[in-house]
Amino acid sequence: MPILVYIAHFVGGVFLANGIPHFVSGVCGRPFRTPFVRVHGGDVSSPTMNVIWGWLNLLVAYLLFIDVGPLYLGSLVDTVASGAGMLLTGIVLSRIFAGERAI
């Protein structure tokens, strides 16, 4: 497969890792920070906004996994590309949110 497919799978992993905490926080009724915080003023977005934002992230991940190039979890390269995107995003987000709690 072309390298762009693997890049799409990596970015799909990024969107998947970002979408899950937003969607889960929203479904659990907890406010959580989204990119729209500055738009409406405040520190966090409403649970409803988080459900919508999480769902949009999951939709983008799905489109990158399925439409750009089919993701085959049986393929080592596909799995590593998407897993690396998820792992990198998870590490970056954990450091960001750990820093917020320390403040």
CSV table of C-alpha atoms in Angstrom, one decimal:
chain,number,residue,atom,x,y,z
A,1,MET,CA,0.0,0.0,0.0
A,2,PRO,CA,1.1,3.6,-0.6
A,3,ILE,CA,2.7,5.4,2.3
A,4,LEU,CA,-0.3,7.8,2.4
A,5,VAL,CA,-2.6,5.0,3.5
A,6,TYR,CA,-0.3,4.3,6.5
A,7,ILE,CA,-0.2,8.0,7.3
A,8,ALA,CA,-4.0,8.0,7.2
A,9,HIS,CA,-4.1,5.1,9.6
A,10,PHE,CA,-1.7,6.9,12.0
A,11,VAL,CA,-3.9,10.0,11.9
A,12,GLY,CA,-7.0,7.8,12.3
A,13,GLY,CA,-5.4,6.5,15.5
A,14,VAL,CA,-4.8,10.0,16.7
A,15,PHE,CA,-8.5,10.9,16.1
A,16,LEU,CA,-9.6,7.7,17.8
A,17,ALA,CA,-7.5,8.3,20.9
A,18,ASN,CA,-8.8,11.9,21.1
A,19,GLY,CA,-12.4,11.0,20.5
A,20,ILE,CA,-12.8,8.4,23.1
A,21,PRO,CA,-12.3,10.5,26.2
A,22,HIS,CA,-14.5,13.3,24.9
A,23,PHE,CA,-17.3,10.9,24.0
A,24,VAL,CA,-17.1,9.0,27.3
A,25,SER,CA,-16.9,12.2,29.4
A,26,GLY,CA,-20.0,13.5,27.6
A,27,VAL,CA,-22.0,10.3,28.0
A,28,CYS,CA,-21.1,10.3,31.7
A,29,GLY,CA,-22.4,13.8,32.1
A,30,ARG,CA,-19.0,15.3,32.9
A,31,PRO,CA,-17.8,18.6,31.4
A,32,PHE,CA,-14.4,18.3,29.6
A,33,ARG,CA,-12.3,20.7,27.6
A,34,THR,CA,-12.8,20.9,23.8
A,35,PRO,CA,-11.4,23.3,21.2
A,36,PHE,CA,-14.7,25.3,21.5
A,37,VAL,CA,-14.0,26.4,25.1
A,38,ARG,CA,-12.8,29.9,24.0
A,39,VAL,CA,-15.9,30.3,21.8
A,40,HIS,CA,-18.4,30.2,24.6
A,41,GLY,CA,-16.0,31.4,27.4
A,42,GLY,CA,-15.0,29.2,30.2
A,43,ASP,CA,-12.7,26.4,31.1
A,44,VAL,CA,-14.6,23.3,29.9
A,45,SER,CA,-17.4,22.4,27.5
A,46,SER,CA,-20.7,20.9,28.3
A,47,PRO,CA,-21.3,17.2,28.2
A,48,THR,CA,-23.4,17.6,25.1
A,49,MET,CA,-20.7,19.4,23.3
A,50,ASN,CA,-18.3,16.6,24.3
A,51,VAL,CA,-20.5,13.9,22.9
A,52,ILE,CA,-20.7,15.8,19.6
A,53,TRP,CA,-17.0,16.5,19.5
A,54,GLY,CA,-16.1,12.9,20.5
A,55,TRP,CA,-18.5,11.6,17.8
A,56,LEU,CA,-17.0,13.8,15.2
A,57,ASN,CA,-13.5,12.6,16.1
A,58,LEU,CA,-14.7,9.0,15.9
A,59,LEU,CA,-16.3,9.7,12.5
A,60,VAL,CA,-13.0,11.1,11.2
A,61,ALA,CA,-11.1,8.1,12.5
A,62,TYR,CA,-13.6,5.7,10.8
A,63,LEU,CA,-13.3,7.6,7.5
A,64,LEU,CA,-9.5,7.5,7.6
A,65,PHE,CA,-9.5,3.8,8.6
A,66,ILE,CA,-12.1,2.6,6.1
A,67,ASP,CA,-12.4,5.1,3.2
A,68,VAL,CA,-8.8,6.2,2.7
A,69,GLY,CA,-7.4,2.7,2.8
A,70,PRO,CA,-9.0,-0.3,4.4
A,71,LEU,CA,-7.6,-1.0,7.8
A,72,TYR,CA,-6.7,-4.7,8.2
A,73,LEU,CA,-6.0,-5.5,11.8
A,74,GLY,CA,-4.4,-8.7,10.7
A,75,SER,CA,-1.8,-6.7,8.8
A,76,LEU,CA,1.1,-5.8,11.1
A,77,VAL,CA,1.9,-2.5,9.3
A,78,ASP,CA,-1.7,-1.3,9.5
A,79,THR,CA,-2.0,-2.3,13.2
A,80,VAL,CA,1.3,-0.6,14.0
A,81,ALA,CA,0.5,2.6,12.1
A,82,SER,CA,-2.9,3.0,13.9
A,83,GLY,CA,-1.6,1.9,17.2
A,84,ALA,CA,1.4,4.3,17.0
A,85,GLY,CA,-1.1,7.2,16.4
A,86,MET,CA,-3.1,6.1,19.4
A,87,LEU,CA,-0.1,5.6,21.7
A,88,LEU,CA,1.6,9.0,20.8
A,89,THR,CA,-1.7,10.9,21.3
A,90,GLY,CA,-2.3,9.1,24.6
A,91,ILE,CA,1.1,10.0,25.9
A,92,VAL,CA,0.8,13.7,24.7
A,93,LEU,CA,-2.7,14.1,26.2
A,94,SER,CA,-1.7,12.4,29.5
A,95,ARG,CA,1.2,14.9,29.9
A,96,ILE,CA,-1.1,17.8,29.0
A,97,PHE,CA,-3.8,16.8,31.5
A,98,ALA,CA,-1.2,15.9,34.2
A,99,GLY,CA,0.2,19.4,33.9
A,100,GLU,CA,-3.3,20.9,34.4
A,101,ARG,CA,-3.8,19.0,37.6
A,102,ALA,CA,-0.4,20.1,39.0
A,103,ILE,CA,-1.5,23.8,38.6
